[in-house]
Amino acid sequence: MLICAISAKPKQGVTLYFDQEIKLNKLLFMLILGVFANAVVAEETDKRQILKLSEPQREHVLQEMRALLSGTQSILDALAKDDMAAVAQQARLLGMTMAHKAEDHLKGALPQEFMKLGMTVHQDFDQIAADAESMKDSKHSLSQLSASMTKCVACHASYQIRTQH
């Protein structure tokens, strides 16, 4: 019996040693994985074109984007309720009348491509409003909205806004 007890202790010690070694290997693996992940993220720099704007210009652009997002949500809500009058009303608010509010101070600061893309989005909303009133087809309006949103995605994938001091 004494021999069994003596031989059991080294066995426990060996098991404990291997458990600790496995835990250390796991920890080392996680550390190496973390370092590798950070290196990959560091190499993935933001390659979007930088738009350098003054703080008021930046705020204007961001405010317009938030209005477009909020208006789009309102249109989606109206489409879900099949309320085509509300779709037209909300879309019209995002059309060309919105585009002409205080845009003059941005013309020289923003690239022509950015401005053109933005104008086509406003034109899309005018068309959505007109078609919602005349066709009263929620699927058609939803399809138009989806097509317009691809322009938003493209813009956000292409540009970033930075404040110039």
PDB file of C-alpha atoms in Angstrom:
ATOM      1  CA  MET A   1       0.000   0.000   0.000  1.00  0.00           C
ATOM      2  CA  LEU A   2       2.823   2.347   0.757  1.00  0.00           C
ATOM      3  CA  ILE A   3       4.267   1.658  -2.677  1.00  0.00           C
ATOM      4  CA  CYS A   4       0.961   2.577  -4.327  1.00  0.00           C
ATOM      5  CA  ALA A   5       0.817   5.853  -2.447  1.00  0.00           C
ATOM      6  CA  ILE A   6       4.386   6.730  -3.403  1.00  0.00           C
ATOM      7  CA  SER A   7       3.838   5.878  -7.048  1.00  0.00           C
ATOM      8  CA  ALA A   8       0.572   7.874  -7.122  1.00  0.00           C
ATOM      9  CA  LYS A   9       2.253  11.105  -6.074  1.00  0.00           C
ATOM     10  CA  PRO A  10       4.667  11.271  -8.994  1.00  0.00           C
ATOM     11  CA  LYS A  11       1.797  10.465 -11.331  1.00  0.00           C
ATOM     12  CA  GLN A  12      -0.196  13.431  -9.990  1.00  0.00           C
ATOM     13  CA  GLY A  13       2.860  15.634 -10.284  1.00  0.00           C
ATOM     14  CA  VAL A  14       3.413  14.597 -13.873  1.00  0.00           C
ATOM     15  CA  THR A  15      -0.257  15.260 -14.705  1.00  0.00           C
ATOM     16  CA  LEU A  16      -0.103  18.652 -12.994  1.00  0.00           C
ATOM     17  CA  TYR A  17       3.083  19.462 -14.912  1.00  0.00           C
ATOM     18  CA  PHE A  18       1.480  18.554 -18.252  1.00  0.00           C
ATOM     19  CA  ASP A  19      -1.678  20.543 -17.399  1.00  0.00           C
ATOM     20  CA  GLN A  20       0.435  23.601 -16.664  1.00  0.00           C
ATOM     21  CA  GLU A  21       2.457  23.084 -19.845  1.00  0.00           C
ATOM     22  CA  ILE A  22      -0.748  22.845 -21.908  1.00  0.00           C
ATOM     23  CA  LYS A  23      -2.081  26.014 -20.276  1.00  0.00           C
ATOM     24  CA  LEU A  24       1.196  27.808 -21.011  1.00  0.00           C
ATOM     25  CA  ASN A  25       1.129  26.601 -24.620  1.00  0.00           C
ATOM     26  CA  LYS A  26      -2.460  27.845 -24.979  1.00  0.00           C
ATOM     27  CA  LEU A  27      -1.501  31.185 -23.481  1.00  0.00           C
ATOM     28  CA  LEU A  28       1.520  31.448 -25.778  1.00  0.00           C
ATOM     29  CA  PHE A  29      -0.630  30.544 -28.784  1.00  0.00           C
ATOM     30  CA  MET A  30      -3.222  33.195 -27.863  1.00  0.00           C
ATOM     31  CA  LEU A  31      -0.469  35.786 -27.387  1.00  0.00           C
ATOM     32  CA  ILE A  32       1.066  35.002 -30.786  1.00  0.00           C
ATOM     33  CA  LEU A  33      -2.389  35.051 -32.385  1.00  0.00           C
ATOM     34  CA  GLY A  34      -3.089  38.449 -30.796  1.00  0.00           C
ATOM     35  CA  VAL A  35       0.188  39.911 -32.038  1.00  0.00           C
ATOM     36  CA  PHE A  36      -0.506  38.555 -35.539  1.00  0.00           C
ATOM     37  CA  ALA A  37      -4.054  39.954 -35.531  1.00  0.00           C
ATOM     38  CA  ASN A  38      -2.776  43.387 -34.481  1.00  0.00           C
ATOM     39  CA  ALA A  39      -0.181  43.315 -37.261  1.00  0.00           C
ATOM     40  CA  VAL A  40      -2.854  42.484 -39.838  1.00  0.00           C
ATOM     41  CA  VAL A  41      -5.149  45.267 -38.585  1.00  0.00           C
ATOM     42  CA  ALA A  42      -2.268  47.749 -38.588  1.00  0.00           C
ATOM     43  CA  GLU A  43      -1.575  46.949 -42.251  1.00  0.00           C
ATOM     44  CA  GLU A  44      -5.217  47.537 -43.200  1.00  0.00           C
ATOM     45  CA  THR A  45      -5.108  51.306 -43.379  1.00  0.00           C
ATOM     46  CA  ASP A  46      -8.067  53.350 -44.435  1.00  0.00           C
ATOM     47  CA  LYS A  47      -7.557  53.875 -48.163  1.00  0.00           C
ATOM     48  CA  ARG A  48     -10.582  56.132 -48.672  1.00  0.00           C
ATOM     49  CA  GLN A  49      -9.979  59.586 -50.095  1.00  0.00           C
ATOM     50  CA  ILE A  50      -9.704  62.189 -47.357  1.00  0.00           C
ATOM     51  CA  LEU A  51     -12.016  65.183 -47.638  1.00  0.00           C
ATOM     52  CA  LYS A  52     -10.519  68.037 -45.619  1.00  0.00           C
ATOM     53  CA  LEU A  53     -13.289  70.348 -44.464  1.00  0.00           C
ATOM     54  CA  SER A  54     -13.643  73.143 -41.964  1.00  0.00           C
ATOM     55  CA  GLU A  55     -15.669  72.253 -38.883  1.00  0.00           C
ATOM     56  CA  PRO A  56     -18.832  74.044 -40.143  1.00  0.00           C
ATOM     57  CA  GLN A  57     -18.518  72.329 -43.540  1.00  0.00           C
ATOM     58  CA  ARG A  58     -18.008  68.949 -41.896  1.00  0.00           C
ATOM     59  CA  GLU A  59     -20.997  69.488 -39.639  1.00  0.00           C
ATOM     60  CA  HIS A  60     -23.144  70.463 -42.635  1.00  0.00           C
ATOM     61  CA  VAL A  61     -22.225  67.283 -44.554  1.00  0.00           C
ATOM     62  CA  LEU A  62     -22.750  65.053 -41.533  1.00  0.00           C
ATOM     63  CA  GLN A  63     -26.056  66.728 -40.712  1.00  0.00           C
ATOM     64  CA  GLU A  64     -27.242  66.113 -44.271  1.00  0.00           C
ATOM     65  CA  MET A  65     -26.170  62.472 -44.098  1.00  0.00           C
ATOM     66  CA  ARG A  66     -28.047  62.012 -40.827  1.00  0.00           C
ATOM     67  CA  ALA A  67     -31.141  63.609 -42.399  1.00  0.00           C
ATOM     68  CA  LEU A  68     -30.877  61.237 -45.375  1.00  0.00           C
ATOM     69  CA  LEU A  69     -30.553  58.268 -43.035  1.00  0.00           C
ATOM     70  CA  SER A  70     -33.473  59.367 -40.889  1.00  0.00           C
ATOM     71  CA  GLY A  71     -35.597  60.118 -43.957  1.00  0.00           C
ATOM     72  CA  THR A  72     -34.763  56.739 -45.464  1.00  0.00           C
ATOM     73  CA  GLN A  73     -35.911  55.069 -42.251  1.00  0.00           C
ATOM     74  CA  SER A  74     -39.169  57.032 -42.449  1.00  0.00           C
ATOM     75  CA  ILE A  75     -39.658  55.899 -46.035  1.00  0.00           C
ATOM     76  CA  LEU A  76     -39.058  52.281 -45.035  1.00  0.00           C
ATOM     77  CA  ASP A  77     -41.583  52.653 -42.227  1.00  0.00           C
ATOM     78  CA  ALA A  78     -44.151  54.091 -44.654  1.00  0.00           C
ATOM     79  CA  LEU A  79     -43.448  51.288 -47.137  1.00  0.00           C
ATOM     80  CA  ALA A  80     -43.996  48.706 -44.398  1.00  0.00           C
ATOM     81  CA  LYS A  81     -47.399  50.284 -43.760  1.00  0.00           C
ATOM     82  CA  ASP A  82     -48.074  50.540 -47.506  1.00  0.00           C
ATOM     83  CA  ASP A  83     -48.646  54.283 -47.021  1.00  0.00           C
ATOM     84  CA  MET A  84     -47.558  55.575 -50.405  1.00  0.00           C
ATOM     85  CA  ALA A  85     -48.598  59.162 -49.642  1.00  0.00           C
ATOM     86  CA  ALA A  86     -46.151  59.176 -46.713  1.00  0.00           C
ATOM     87  CA  VAL A  87     -43.470  57.582 -48.921  1.00  0.00           C
ATOM     88  CA  ALA A  88     -43.882  60.429 -51.426  1.00  0.00           C
ATOM     89  CA  GLN A  89     -43.910  63.077 -48.707  1.00  0.00           C
ATOM     90  CA  GLN A  90     -40.763  61.767 -46.997  1.00  0.00           C
ATOM     91  CA  ALA A  91     -38.905  61.186 -50.277  1.00  0.00           C
ATOM     92  CA  ARG A  92     -39.683  64.701 -51.500  1.00  0.00           C
ATOM     93  CA  LEU A  93     -38.070  66.146 -48.343  1.00  0.00           C
ATOM     94  CA  LEU A  94     -34.836  64.395 -49.349  1.00  0.00           C
ATOM     95  CA  GLY A  95     -34.959  65.510 -52.985  1.00  0.00           C
ATOM     96  CA  MET A  96     -33.355  68.429 -54.761  1.00  0.00           C
ATOM     97  CA  THR A  97     -34.882  71.030 -52.445  1.00  0.00           C
ATOM     98  CA  MET A  98     -32.757  69.558 -49.658  1.00  0.00           C
ATOM     99  CA  ALA A  99     -29.691  69.652 -51.902  1.00  0.00           C
ATOM    100  CA  HIS A 100     -29.870  73.408 -52.403  1.00  0.00           C
ATOM    101  CA  LYS A 101     -29.780  74.317 -48.716  1.00  0.00           C
ATOM    102  CA  ALA A 102     -26.460  76.094 -48.009  1.00  0.00           C
ATOM    103  CA  GLU A 103     -24.475  74.096 -50.566  1.00  0.00           C
ATOM    104  CA  ASP A 104     -22.485  77.047 -51.965  1.00  0.00           C
ATOM    105  CA  HIS A 105     -19.820  76.935 -49.255  1.00  0.00           C
ATOM    106  CA  LEU A 106     -19.121  73.268 -50.095  1.00  0.00           C
ATOM    107  CA  LYS A 107     -18.620  73.517 -53.863  1.00  0.00           C
ATOM    108  CA  GLY A 108     -14.918  74.331 -53.732  1.00  0.00           C
ATOM    109  CA  ALA A 109     -14.209  72.077 -50.775  1.00  0.00           C
ATOM    110  CA  LEU A 110     -15.642  68.818 -52.094  1.00  0.00           C
ATOM    111  CA  PRO A 111     -14.511  66.866 -55.161  1.00  0.00           C
ATOM    112  CA  GLN A 112     -16.749  67.093 -58.214  1.00  0.00           C
ATOM    113  CA  GLU A 113     -17.391  63.322 -58.115  1.00  0.00           C
ATOM    114  CA  PHE A 114     -18.625  63.572 -54.528  1.00  0.00           C
ATOM    115  CA  MET A 115     -20.959  66.434 -55.429  1.00  0.00           C
ATOM    116  CA  LYS A 116     -22.304  64.614 -58.498  1.00  0.00           C
ATOM    117  CA  LEU A 117     -22.960  61.460 -56.507  1.00  0.00           C
ATOM    118  CA  GLY A 118     -24.786  63.458 -53.848  1.00  0.00           C
ATOM    119  CA  MET A 119     -26.914  65.236 -56.440  1.00  0.00           C
ATOM    120  CA  THR A 120     -27.938  61.948 -58.042  1.00  0.00           C
ATOM    121  CA  VAL A 121     -29.092  60.695 -54.629  1.00  0.00           C
ATOM    122  CA  HIS A 122     -31.310  63.779 -54.242  1.00  0.00           C
ATOM    123  CA  GLN A 123     -32.640  63.267 -57.771  1.00  0.00           C
ATOM    124  CA  ASP A 124     -33.384  59.630 -56.874  1.00  0.00           C
ATOM    125  CA  PHE A 125     -35.544  60.770 -53.969  1.00  0.00           C
ATOM    126  CA  ASP A 126     -37.485  63.147 -56.220  1.00  0.00           C
ATOM    127  CA  GLN A 127     -38.120  60.224 -58.585  1.00  0.00           C
ATOM    128  CA  ILE A 128     -39.152  57.970 -55.688  1.00  0.00           C
ATOM    129  CA  ALA A 129     -41.646  60.646 -54.587  1.00  0.00           C
ATOM    130  CA  ALA A 130     -43.095  61.061 -58.089  1.00  0.00           C
ATOM    131  CA  ASP A 131     -43.399  57.312 -58.679  1.00  0.00           C
ATOM    132  CA  ALA A 132     -44.887  56.681 -55.227  1.00  0.00           C
ATOM    133  CA  GLU A 133     -47.651  59.166 -56.048  1.00  0.00           C
ATOM    134  CA  SER A 134     -48.317  57.987 -59.580  1.00  0.00           C
ATOM    135  CA  MET A 135     -47.667  54.241 -59.408  1.00  0.00           C
ATOM    136  CA  LYS A 136     -48.507  53.542 -55.773  1.00  0.00           C
ATOM    137  CA  ASP A 137     -46.347  50.403 -55.979  1.00  0.00           C
ATOM    138  CA  SER A 138     -44.453  49.790 -52.744  1.00  0.00           C
ATOM    139  CA  LYS A 139     -42.233  47.118 -54.316  1.00  0.00           C
ATOM    140  CA  HIS A 140     -41.163  49.547 -57.042  1.00  0.00           C
ATOM    141  CA  SER A 141     -40.411  52.247 -54.453  1.00  0.00           C
ATOM    142  CA  LEU A 142     -38.459  49.782 -52.346  1.00  0.00           C
ATOM    143  CA  SER A 143     -36.420  48.780 -55.387  1.00  0.00           C
ATOM    144  CA  GLN A 144     -35.712  52.451 -56.165  1.00  0.00           C
ATOM    145  CA  LEU A 145     -34.659  53.065 -52.568  1.00  0.00           C
ATOM    146  CA  SER A 146     -32.344  50.061 -52.648  1.00  0.00           C
ATOM    147  CA  ALA A 147     -30.698  51.317 -55.849  1.00  0.00           C
ATOM    148  CA  SER A 148     -30.214  54.758 -54.322  1.00  0.00           C
ATOM    149  CA  MET A 149     -28.707  53.272 -51.162  1.00  0.00           C
ATOM    150  CA  THR A 150     -25.962  51.646 -53.259  1.00  0.00           C
ATOM    151  CA  LYS A 151     -24.757  55.198 -53.921  1.00  0.00           C
ATOM    152  CA  CYS A 152     -24.605  55.867 -50.178  1.00  0.00           C
ATOM    153  CA  VAL A 153     -22.576  52.698 -49.674  1.00  0.00           C
ATOM    154  CA  ALA A 154     -20.241  53.615 -52.547  1.00  0.00           C
ATOM    155  CA  CYS A 155     -19.707  57.098 -51.161  1.00  0.00           C
ATOM    156  CA  HIS A 156     -18.929  55.875 -47.649  1.00  0.00           C
ATOM    157  CA  ALA A 157     -16.540  53.299 -49.113  1.00  0.00           C
ATOM    158  CA  SER A 158     -14.734  55.997 -51.128  1.00  0.00           C
ATOM    159  CA  TYR A 159     -14.494  59.011 -48.819  1.00  0.00           C
ATOM    160  CA  GLN A 160     -13.692  59.976 -45.264  1.00  0.00           C
ATOM    161  CA  ILE A 161     -14.103  63.407 -43.736  1.00  0.00           C
ATOM    162  CA  ARG A 162     -11.362  65.072 -41.718  1.00  0.00           C
ATOM    163  CA  THR A 163     -11.413  68.514 -40.173  1.00  0.00           C
ATOM    164  CA  GLN A 164      -8.676  70.852 -41.299  1.00  0.00           C
ATOM    165  CA  HIS A 165      -7.329  73.239 -38.703  1.00  0.00           C
TER     166      HIS A 165
END
